[in-house]
């Protein structure tokens, strides 16, 4: 997918196209693009937040999980607890 295609998807998503949001989440998850997932999650997508947690967990990114947990995400808190439990 070209940068132009991604820009078009982002524009569609910004205009409320749920399919475009889903595609962006899938692509970002495949690439491990936490910045894109974070942006989508902050825009209100719970699916993006879930995917962000999954990627952060796979990468062992405790800082990202902690950030999400501190903002009230229970799933992130649970994953963080699992990863830091001795």
PDB file of N, CA and C in Angstrom:
ATOM      1  N   UNK A   1       0.848  -1.172   0.000  1.00  0.00           N
ATOM      2  CA  UNK A   1       0.000   0.000   0.000  1.00  0.00           C
ATOM      3  C   UNK A   1       0.896   1.238   0.000  1.00  0.00           C
ATOM      4  N   UNK A   2       0.570   2.161  -0.872  1.00  0.00           N
ATOM      5  CA  UNK A   2       1.377   3.372  -0.990  1.00  0.00           C
ATOM      6  C   UNK A   2       1.001   4.383   0.090  1.00  0.00           C
ATOM      7  N   UNK A   3       1.868   5.358   0.271  1.00  0.00           N
ATOM      8  CA  UNK A   3       1.581   6.432   1.233  1.00  0.00           C
ATOM      9  C   UNK A   3       0.337   7.201   0.803  1.00  0.00           C
ATOM     10  N   UNK A   4       0.134   7.327  -0.484  1.00  0.00           N
ATOM     11  CA  UNK A   4      -1.062   7.994  -1.009  1.00  0.00           C
ATOM     12  C   UNK A   4      -2.328   7.221  -0.623  1.00  0.00           C
ATOM     13  N   UNK A   5      -2.257   5.887  -0.730  1.00  0.00           N
ATOM     14  CA  UNK A   5      -3.390   5.043  -0.332  1.00  0.00           C
ATOM     15  C   UNK A   5      -3.679   5.197   1.165  1.00  0.00           C
ATOM     16  N   UNK A   6      -2.613   5.214   1.967  1.00  0.00           N
ATOM     17  CA  UNK A   6      -2.782   5.383   3.409  1.00  0.00           C
ATOM     18  C   UNK A   6      -3.387   6.747   3.735  1.00  0.00           C
ATOM     19  N   UNK A   7      -2.938   7.761   3.036  1.00  0.00           N
ATOM     20  CA  UNK A   7      -3.489   9.106   3.263  1.00  0.00           C
ATOM     21  C   UNK A   7      -4.969   9.142   2.941  1.00  0.00           C
ATOM     22  N   UNK A   8      -5.350   8.487   1.860  1.00  0.00           N
ATOM     23  CA  UNK A   8      -6.764   8.441   1.482  1.00  0.00           C
ATOM     24  C   UNK A   8      -7.575   7.689   2.536  1.00  0.00           C
ATOM     25  N   UNK A   9      -7.032   6.594   3.039  1.00  0.00           N
ATOM     26  CA  UNK A   9      -7.708   5.845   4.099  1.00  0.00           C
ATOM     27  C   UNK A   9      -7.850   6.686   5.365  1.00  0.00           C
ATOM     28  N   UNK A  10      -6.788   7.396   5.711  1.00  0.00           N
ATOM     29  CA  UNK A  10      -6.833   8.245   6.907  1.00  0.00           C
ATOM     30  C   UNK A  10      -7.894   9.338   6.756  1.00  0.00           C
ATOM     31  N   UNK A  11      -7.988   9.891   5.575  1.00  0.00           N
ATOM     32  CA  UNK A  11      -8.993  10.921   5.326  1.00  0.00           C
ATOM     33  C   UNK A  11     -10.400  10.341   5.447  1.00  0.00           C
ATOM     34  N   UNK A  12     -10.601   9.164   4.851  1.00  0.00           N
ATOM     35  CA  UNK A  12     -11.905   8.509   4.969  1.00  0.00           C
ATOM     36  C   UNK A  12     -12.237   8.214   6.428  1.00  0.00           C
ATOM     37  N   UNK A  13     -11.242   7.722   7.174  1.00  0.00           N
ATOM     38  CA  UNK A  13     -11.453   7.414   8.593  1.00  0.00           C
ATOM     39  C   UNK A  13     -11.804   8.686   9.367  1.00  0.00           C
ATOM     40  N   UNK A  14     -11.120   9.771   9.079  1.00  0.00           N
ATOM     41  CA  UNK A  14     -11.376  11.040   9.762  1.00  0.00           C
ATOM     42  C   UNK A  14     -12.789  11.544   9.473  1.00  0.00           C
ATOM     43  N   UNK A  15     -13.337  11.128   8.339  1.00  0.00           N
ATOM     44  CA  UNK A  15     -14.692  11.529   7.964  1.00  0.00           C
ATOM     45  C   UNK A  15     -15.744  10.530   8.425  1.00  0.00           C
ATOM     46  N   UNK A  16     -15.333   9.590   9.288  1.00  0.00           N
ATOM     47  CA  UNK A  16     -16.293   8.678   9.894  1.00  0.00           C
ATOM     48  C   UNK A  16     -16.503   7.355   9.193  1.00  0.00           C
ATOM     49  N   UNK A  17     -15.650   7.008   8.246  1.00  0.00           N
ATOM     50  CA  UNK A  17     -15.779   5.745   7.522  1.00  0.00           C
ATOM     51  C   UNK A  17     -15.225   4.611   8.389  1.00  0.00           C
ATOM     52  N   UNK A  18     -16.121   3.836   8.978  1.00  0.00           N
ATOM     53  CA  UNK A  18     -15.723   2.757   9.890  1.00  0.00           C
ATOM     54  C   UNK A  18     -14.896   1.685   9.184  1.00  0.00           C
ATOM     55  N   UNK A  19     -15.196   1.421   7.922  1.00  0.00           N
ATOM     56  CA  UNK A  19     -14.421   0.434   7.165  1.00  0.00           C
ATOM     57  C   UNK A  19     -12.978   0.891   7.009  1.00  0.00           C
ATOM     58  N   UNK A  20     -12.787   2.175   6.747  1.00  0.00           N
ATOM     59  CA  UNK A  20     -11.434   2.714   6.610  1.00  0.00           C
ATOM     60  C   UNK A  20     -10.683   2.586   7.932  1.00  0.00           C
ATOM     61  N   UNK A  21     -11.369   2.837   9.041  1.00  0.00           N
ATOM     62  CA  UNK A  21     -10.743   2.689  10.361  1.00  0.00           C
ATOM     63  C   UNK A  21     -10.313   1.242  10.562  1.00  0.00           C
ATOM     64  N   UNK A  22     -11.194   0.306  10.231  1.00  0.00           N
ATOM     65  CA  UNK A  22     -10.870  -1.119  10.385  1.00  0.00           C
ATOM     66  C   UNK A  22      -9.656  -1.516   9.553  1.00  0.00           C
ATOM     67  N   UNK A  23      -9.589  -1.010   8.324  1.00  0.00           N
ATOM     68  CA  UNK A  23      -8.458  -1.325   7.440  1.00  0.00           C
ATOM     69  C   UNK A  23      -7.174  -0.742   8.020  1.00  0.00           C
ATOM     70  N   UNK A  24      -7.238   0.500   8.487  1.00  0.00           N
ATOM     71  CA  UNK A  24      -6.054   1.125   9.083  1.00  0.00           C
ATOM     72  C   UNK A  24      -5.569   0.353  10.306  1.00  0.00           C
ATOM     73  N   UNK A  25      -6.511  -0.115  11.118  1.00  0.00           N
ATOM     74  CA  UNK A  25      -6.143  -0.895  12.311  1.00  0.00           C
ATOM     75  C   UNK A  25      -5.447  -2.190  11.892  1.00  0.00           C
ATOM     76  N   UNK A  26      -6.026  -2.867  10.917  1.00  0.00           N
ATOM     77  CA  UNK A  26      -5.424  -4.125  10.452  1.00  0.00           C
ATOM     78  C   UNK A  26      -4.017  -3.898   9.898  1.00  0.00           C
ATOM     79  N   UNK A  27      -3.867  -2.890   9.058  1.00  0.00           N
ATOM     80  CA  UNK A  27      -2.558  -2.604   8.467  1.00  0.00           C
ATOM     81  C   UNK A  27      -1.541  -2.198   9.533  1.00  0.00           C
ATOM     82  N   UNK A  28      -1.960  -1.354  10.458  1.00  0.00           N
ATOM     83  CA  UNK A  28      -1.051  -0.915  11.516  1.00  0.00           C
ATOM     84  C   UNK A  28      -0.647  -2.087  12.405  1.00  0.00           C
ATOM     85  N   UNK A  29      -1.594  -2.972  12.690  1.00  0.00           N
ATOM     86  CA  UNK A  29      -1.279  -4.157  13.490  1.00  0.00           C
ATOM     87  C   UNK A  29      -0.264  -5.042  12.808  1.00  0.00           C
ATOM     88  N   UNK A  30      -0.430  -5.223  11.499  1.00  0.00           N
ATOM     89  CA  UNK A  30       0.510  -6.053  10.736  1.00  0.00           C
ATOM     90  C   UNK A  30       1.903  -5.440  10.719  1.00  0.00           C
ATOM     91  N   UNK A  31       1.980  -4.113  10.661  1.00  0.00           N
ATOM     92  CA  UNK A  31       3.269  -3.421  10.611  1.00  0.00           C
ATOM     93  C   UNK A  31       3.850  -3.166  11.999  1.00  0.00           C
ATOM     94  N   UNK A  32       3.037  -3.381  13.035  1.00  0.00           N
ATOM     95  CA  UNK A  32       3.489  -3.048  14.376  1.00  0.00           C
ATOM     96  C   UNK A  32       3.591  -1.539  14.569  1.00  0.00           C
ATOM     97  N   UNK A  33       2.752  -0.798  13.846  1.00  0.00           N
ATOM     98  CA  UNK A  33       2.782   0.660  13.849  1.00  0.00           C
ATOM     99  C   UNK A  33       1.990   1.190  15.043  1.00  0.00           C
ATOM    100  N   UNK A  34       2.695   1.306  16.166  1.00  0.00           N
ATOM    101  CA  UNK A  34       2.032   1.726  17.391  1.00  0.00           C
ATOM    102  C   UNK A  34       1.580   3.181  17.321  1.00  0.00           C
ATOM    103  N   UNK A  35       2.283   4.018  16.580  1.00  0.00           N
ATOM    104  CA  UNK A  35       1.881   5.418  16.466  1.00  0.00           C
ATOM    105  C   UNK A  35       0.519   5.525  15.779  1.00  0.00           C
ATOM    106  N   UNK A  36       0.326   4.771  14.714  1.00  0.00           N
ATOM    107  CA  UNK A  36      -0.959   4.784  14.003  1.00  0.00           C
ATOM    108  C   UNK A  36      -2.059   4.237  14.900  1.00  0.00           C
ATOM    109  N   UNK A  37      -1.786   3.145  15.580  1.00  0.00           N
ATOM    110  CA  UNK A  37      -2.777   2.564  16.488  1.00  0.00           C
ATOM    111  C   UNK A  37      -3.105   3.520  17.629  1.00  0.00           C
ATOM    112  N   UNK A  38      -2.094   4.180  18.155  1.00  0.00           N
ATOM    113  CA  UNK A  38      -2.312   5.143  19.233  1.00  0.00           C
ATOM    114  C   UNK A  38      -3.210   6.283  18.755  1.00  0.00           C
ATOM    115  N   UNK A  39      -2.934   6.789  17.558  1.00  0.00           N
ATOM    116  CA  UNK A  39      -3.730   7.878  16.988  1.00  0.00           C
ATOM    117  C   UNK A  39      -5.190   7.452  16.834  1.00  0.00           C
ATOM    118  N   UNK A  40      -5.412   6.252  16.313  1.00  0.00           N
ATOM    119  CA  UNK A  40      -6.774   5.753  16.123  1.00  0.00           C
ATOM    120  C   UNK A  40      -7.466   5.505  17.464  1.00  0.00           C
ATOM    121  N   UNK A  41      -6.728   4.973  18.416  1.00  0.00           N
ATOM    122  CA  UNK A  41      -7.297   4.725  19.745  1.00  0.00           C
ATOM    123  C   UNK A  41      -7.676   6.045  20.415  1.00  0.00           C
ATOM    124  N   UNK A  42      -6.804   7.032  20.289  1.00  0.00           N
ATOM    125  CA  UNK A  42      -7.089   8.337  20.879  1.00  0.00           C
ATOM    126  C   UNK A  42      -8.268   9.014  20.183  1.00  0.00           C
ATOM    127  N   UNK A  43      -8.548   8.584  18.956  1.00  0.00           N
ATOM    128  CA  UNK A  43      -9.707   9.083  18.229  1.00  0.00           C
ATOM    129  C   UNK A  43     -10.998   8.383  18.618  1.00  0.00           C
ATOM    130  N   UNK A  44     -10.888   7.418  19.534  1.00  0.00           N
ATOM    131  CA  UNK A  44     -12.082   6.765  20.052  1.00  0.00           C
ATOM    132  C   UNK A  44     -12.303   5.327  19.626  1.00  0.00           C
ATOM    133  N   UNK A  45     -11.373   4.749  18.877  1.00  0.00           N
ATOM    134  CA  UNK A  45     -11.551   3.369  18.420  1.00  0.00           C
ATOM    135  C   UNK A  45     -11.086   2.375  19.488  1.00  0.00           C
ATOM    136  N   UNK A  46     -12.041   1.653  20.051  1.00  0.00           N
ATOM    137  CA  UNK A  46     -11.683   0.635  21.041  1.00  0.00           C
ATOM    138  C   UNK A  46     -10.957  -0.536  20.372  1.00  0.00           C
ATOM    139  N   UNK A  47     -11.278  -0.807  19.106  1.00  0.00           N
ATOM    140  CA  UNK A  47     -10.567  -1.864  18.379  1.00  0.00           C
ATOM    141  C   UNK A  47      -9.086  -1.504  18.213  1.00  0.00           C
ATOM    142  N   UNK A  48      -8.821  -0.235  17.943  1.00  0.00           N
ATOM    143  CA  UNK A  48      -7.428   0.213  17.814  1.00  0.00           C
ATOM    144  C   UNK A  48      -6.712   0.090  19.149  1.00  0.00           C
ATOM    145  N   UNK A  49      -7.407   0.432  20.236  1.00  0.00           N
ATOM    146  CA  UNK A  49      -6.811   0.303  21.566  1.00  0.00           C
ATOM    147  C   UNK A  49      -6.483  -1.157  21.863  1.00  0.00           C
ATOM    148  N   UNK A  50      -7.395  -2.048  21.514  1.00  0.00           N
ATOM    149  CA  UNK A  50      -7.148  -3.480  21.731  1.00  0.00           C
ATOM    150  C   UNK A  50      -5.947  -3.956  20.923  1.00  0.00           C
ATOM    151  N   UNK A  51      -5.859  -3.515  19.665  1.00  0.00           N
ATOM    152  CA  UNK A  51      -4.737  -3.905  18.811  1.00  0.00           C
ATOM    153  C   UNK A  51      -3.435  -3.308  19.335  1.00  0.00           C
ATOM    154  N   UNK A  52      -3.504  -2.084  19.829  1.00  0.00           N
ATOM    155  CA  UNK A  52      -2.323  -1.438  20.404  1.00  0.00           C
ATOM    156  C   UNK A  52      -1.822  -2.227  21.607  1.00  0.00           C
ATOM    157  N   UNK A  53      -2.731  -2.666  22.449  1.00  0.00           N
ATOM    158  CA  UNK A  53      -2.356  -3.479  23.609  1.00  0.00           C
ATOM    159  C   UNK A  53      -1.702  -4.781  23.148  1.00  0.00           C
ATOM    160  N   UNK A  54      -2.276  -5.396  22.124  1.00  0.00           N
ATOM    161  CA  UNK A  54      -1.719  -6.656  21.611  1.00  0.00           C
ATOM    162  C   UNK A  54      -0.293  -6.452  21.098  1.00  0.00           C
ATOM    163  N   UNK A  55      -0.085  -5.412  20.307  1.00  0.00           N
ATOM    164  CA  UNK A  55       1.247  -5.138  19.756  1.00  0.00           C
ATOM    165  C   UNK A  55       2.217  -4.784  20.877  1.00  0.00           C
ATOM    166  N   UNK A  56       1.792  -3.935  21.803  1.00  0.00           N
ATOM    167  CA  UNK A  56       2.665  -3.555  22.918  1.00  0.00           C
ATOM    168  C   UNK A  56       3.054  -4.772  23.746  1.00  0.00           C
ATOM    169  N   UNK A  57       2.105  -5.674  23.943  1.00  0.00           N
ATOM    170  CA  UNK A  57       2.387  -6.893  24.706  1.00  0.00           C
ATOM    171  C   UNK A  57       3.391  -7.764  23.962  1.00  0.00           C
ATOM    172  N   UNK A  58       3.169  -7.943  22.655  1.00  0.00           N
ATOM    173  CA  UNK A  58       4.085  -8.765  21.853  1.00  0.00           C
ATOM    174  C   UNK A  58       5.508  -8.201  21.876  1.00  0.00           C
ATOM    175  N   UNK A  59       5.605  -6.861  21.872  1.00  0.00           N
ATOM    176  CA  UNK A  59       6.918  -6.216  21.851  1.00  0.00           C
ATOM    177  C   UNK A  59       7.503  -6.016  23.256  1.00  0.00           C
ATOM    178  N   UNK A  60       6.702  -6.336  24.276  1.00  0.00           N
ATOM    179  CA  UNK A  60       7.157  -6.128  25.643  1.00  0.00           C
ATOM    180  C   UNK A  60       7.305  -4.659  25.990  1.00  0.00           C
ATOM    181  N   UNK A  61       6.487  -3.812  25.372  1.00  0.00           N
ATOM    182  CA  UNK A  61       6.559  -2.368  25.581  1.00  0.00           C
ATOM    183  C   UNK A  61       5.785  -1.990  26.851  1.00  0.00           C
ATOM    184  N   UNK A  62       6.462  -2.112  27.975  1.00  0.00           N
ATOM    185  CA  UNK A  62       5.843  -1.847  29.271  1.00  0.00           C
ATOM    186  C   UNK A  62       5.441  -0.387  29.425  1.00  0.00           C
ATOM    187  N   UNK A  63       6.199   0.515  28.824  1.00  0.00           N
ATOM    188  CA  UNK A  63       5.866   1.937  28.919  1.00  0.00           C
ATOM    189  C   UNK A  63       4.520   2.227  28.260  1.00  0.00           C
ATOM    190  N   UNK A  64       4.288   1.645  27.096  1.00  0.00           N
ATOM    191  CA  UNK A  64       3.010   1.857  26.402  1.00  0.00           C
ATOM    192  C   UNK A  64       1.862   1.238  27.190  1.00  0.00           C
ATOM    193  N   UNK A  65       2.074   0.033  27.684  1.00  0.00           N
ATOM    194  CA  UNK A  65       1.038  -0.606  28.497  1.00  0.00           C
ATOM    195  C   UNK A  65       0.756   0.209  29.759  1.00  0.00           C
ATOM    196  N   UNK A  66       1.797   0.731  30.373  1.00  0.00           N
ATOM    197  CA  UNK A  66       1.634   1.551  31.570  1.00  0.00           C
ATOM    198  C   UNK A  66       0.870   2.833  31.242  1.00  0.00           C
ATOM    199  N   UNK A  67       1.182   3.459  30.103  1.00  0.00           N
ATOM    200  CA  UNK A  67       0.488   4.667  29.682  1.00  0.00           C
ATOM    201  C   UNK A  67      -1.005   4.392  29.505  1.00  0.00           C
ATOM    202  N   UNK A  68      -1.319   3.283  28.852  1.00  0.00           N
ATOM    203  CA  UNK A  68      -2.717   2.915  28.637  1.00  0.00           C
ATOM    204  C   UNK A  68      -3.411   2.570  29.954  1.00  0.00           C
ATOM    205  N   UNK A  69      -2.718   1.840  30.790  1.00  0.00           N
ATOM    206  CA  UNK A  69      -3.291   1.466  32.087  1.00  0.00           C
ATOM    207  C   UNK A  69      -3.545   2.714  32.934  1.00  0.00           C
ATOM    208  N   UNK A  70      -2.604   3.637  32.907  1.00  0.00           N
ATOM    209  CA  UNK A  70      -2.754   4.873  33.682  1.00  0.00           C
ATOM    210  C   UNK A  70      -3.922   5.716  33.191  1.00  0.00           C
ATOM    211  N   UNK A  71      -4.288   5.536  31.913  1.00  0.00           N
ATOM    212  CA  UNK A  71      -5.425   6.292  31.382  1.00  0.00           C
ATOM    213  C   UNK A  71      -6.742   5.548  31.605  1.00  0.00           C
ATOM    214  N   UNK A  72      -6.675   4.409  32.315  1.00  0.00           N
ATOM    215  CA  UNK A  72      -7.887   3.702  32.693  1.00  0.00           C
ATOM    216  C   UNK A  72      -8.211   2.453  31.898  1.00  0.00           C
ATOM    217  N   UNK A  73      -7.318   2.021  31.020  1.00  0.00           N
ATOM    218  CA  UNK A  73      -7.586   0.828  30.220  1.00  0.00           C
ATOM    219  C   UNK A  73      -7.300  -0.421  31.062  1.00  0.00           C
ATOM    220  N   UNK A  74      -8.342  -1.128  31.404  1.00  0.00           N
ATOM    221  CA  UNK A  74      -8.233  -2.295  32.288  1.00  0.00           C
ATOM    222  C   UNK A  74      -7.472  -3.431  31.616  1.00  0.00           C
ATOM    223  N   UNK A  75      -7.701  -3.638  30.327  1.00  0.00           N
ATOM    224  CA  UNK A  75      -6.994  -4.709  29.614  1.00  0.00           C
ATOM    225  C   UNK A  75      -5.496  -4.460  29.628  1.00  0.00           C
ATOM    226  N   UNK A  76      -5.094  -3.221  29.401  1.00  0.00           N
ATOM    227  CA  UNK A  76      -3.672  -2.882  29.443  1.00  0.00           C
ATOM    228  C   UNK A  76      -3.109  -3.120  30.842  1.00  0.00           C
ATOM    229  N   UNK A  77      -3.880  -2.771  31.867  1.00  0.00           N
ATOM    230  CA  UNK A  77      -3.437  -2.992  33.248  1.00  0.00           C
ATOM    231  C   UNK A  77      -3.242  -4.480  33.522  1.00  0.00           C
ATOM    232  N   UNK A  78      -4.164  -5.295  33.008  1.00  0.00           N
ATOM    233  CA  UNK A  78      -4.052  -6.740  33.197  1.00  0.00           C
ATOM    234  C   UNK A  78      -2.822  -7.297  32.482  1.00  0.00           C
ATOM    235  N   UNK A  79      -2.580  -6.843  31.256  1.00  0.00           N
ATOM    236  CA  UNK A  79      -1.409  -7.306  30.503  1.00  0.00           C
ATOM    237  C   UNK A  79      -0.121  -6.873  31.192  1.00  0.00           C
ATOM    238  N   UNK A  80      -0.114  -5.639  31.677  1.00  0.00           N
ATOM    239  CA  UNK A  80       1.050  -5.125  32.383  1.00  0.00           C
ATOM    240  C   UNK A  80       1.328  -5.960  33.626  1.00  0.00           C
ATOM    241  N   UNK A  81       0.281  -6.281  34.352  1.00  0.00           N
ATOM    242  CA  UNK A  81       0.437  -7.114  35.562  1.00  0.00           C
ATOM    243  C   UNK A  81       0.988  -8.489  35.209  1.00  0.00           C
ATOM    244  N   UNK A  82       0.501  -9.079  34.114  1.00  0.00           N
ATOM    245  CA  UNK A  82       1.000 -10.394  33.688  1.00  0.00           C
ATOM    246  C   UNK A  82       2.479 -10.337  33.323  1.00  0.00           C
ATOM    247  N   UNK A  83       2.867  -9.282  32.616  1.00  0.00           N
ATOM    248  CA  UNK A  83       4.246  -9.189  32.168  1.00  0.00           C
ATOM    249  C   UNK A  83       5.223  -8.843  33.295  1.00  0.00           C
ATOM    250  N   UNK A  84       4.732  -8.198  34.320  1.00  0.00           N
ATOM    251  CA  UNK A  84       5.638  -7.785  35.410  1.00  0.00           C
ATOM    252  C   UNK A  84       5.527  -8.669  36.637  1.00  0.00           C
ATOM    253  N   UNK A  85       4.612  -9.658  36.584  1.00  0.00           N
ATOM    254  CA  UNK A  85       4.435 -10.568  37.714  1.00  0.00           C
ATOM    255  C   UNK A  85       5.600 -11.549  37.765  1.00  0.00           C
ATOM    256  N   UNK A  86       6.259 -11.574  38.898  1.00  0.00           N
ATOM    257  CA  UNK A  86       7.417 -12.494  39.036  1.00  0.00           C
ATOM    258  C   UNK A  86       6.978 -13.819  39.552  1.00  0.00           C
TER     259      UNK A  86
END
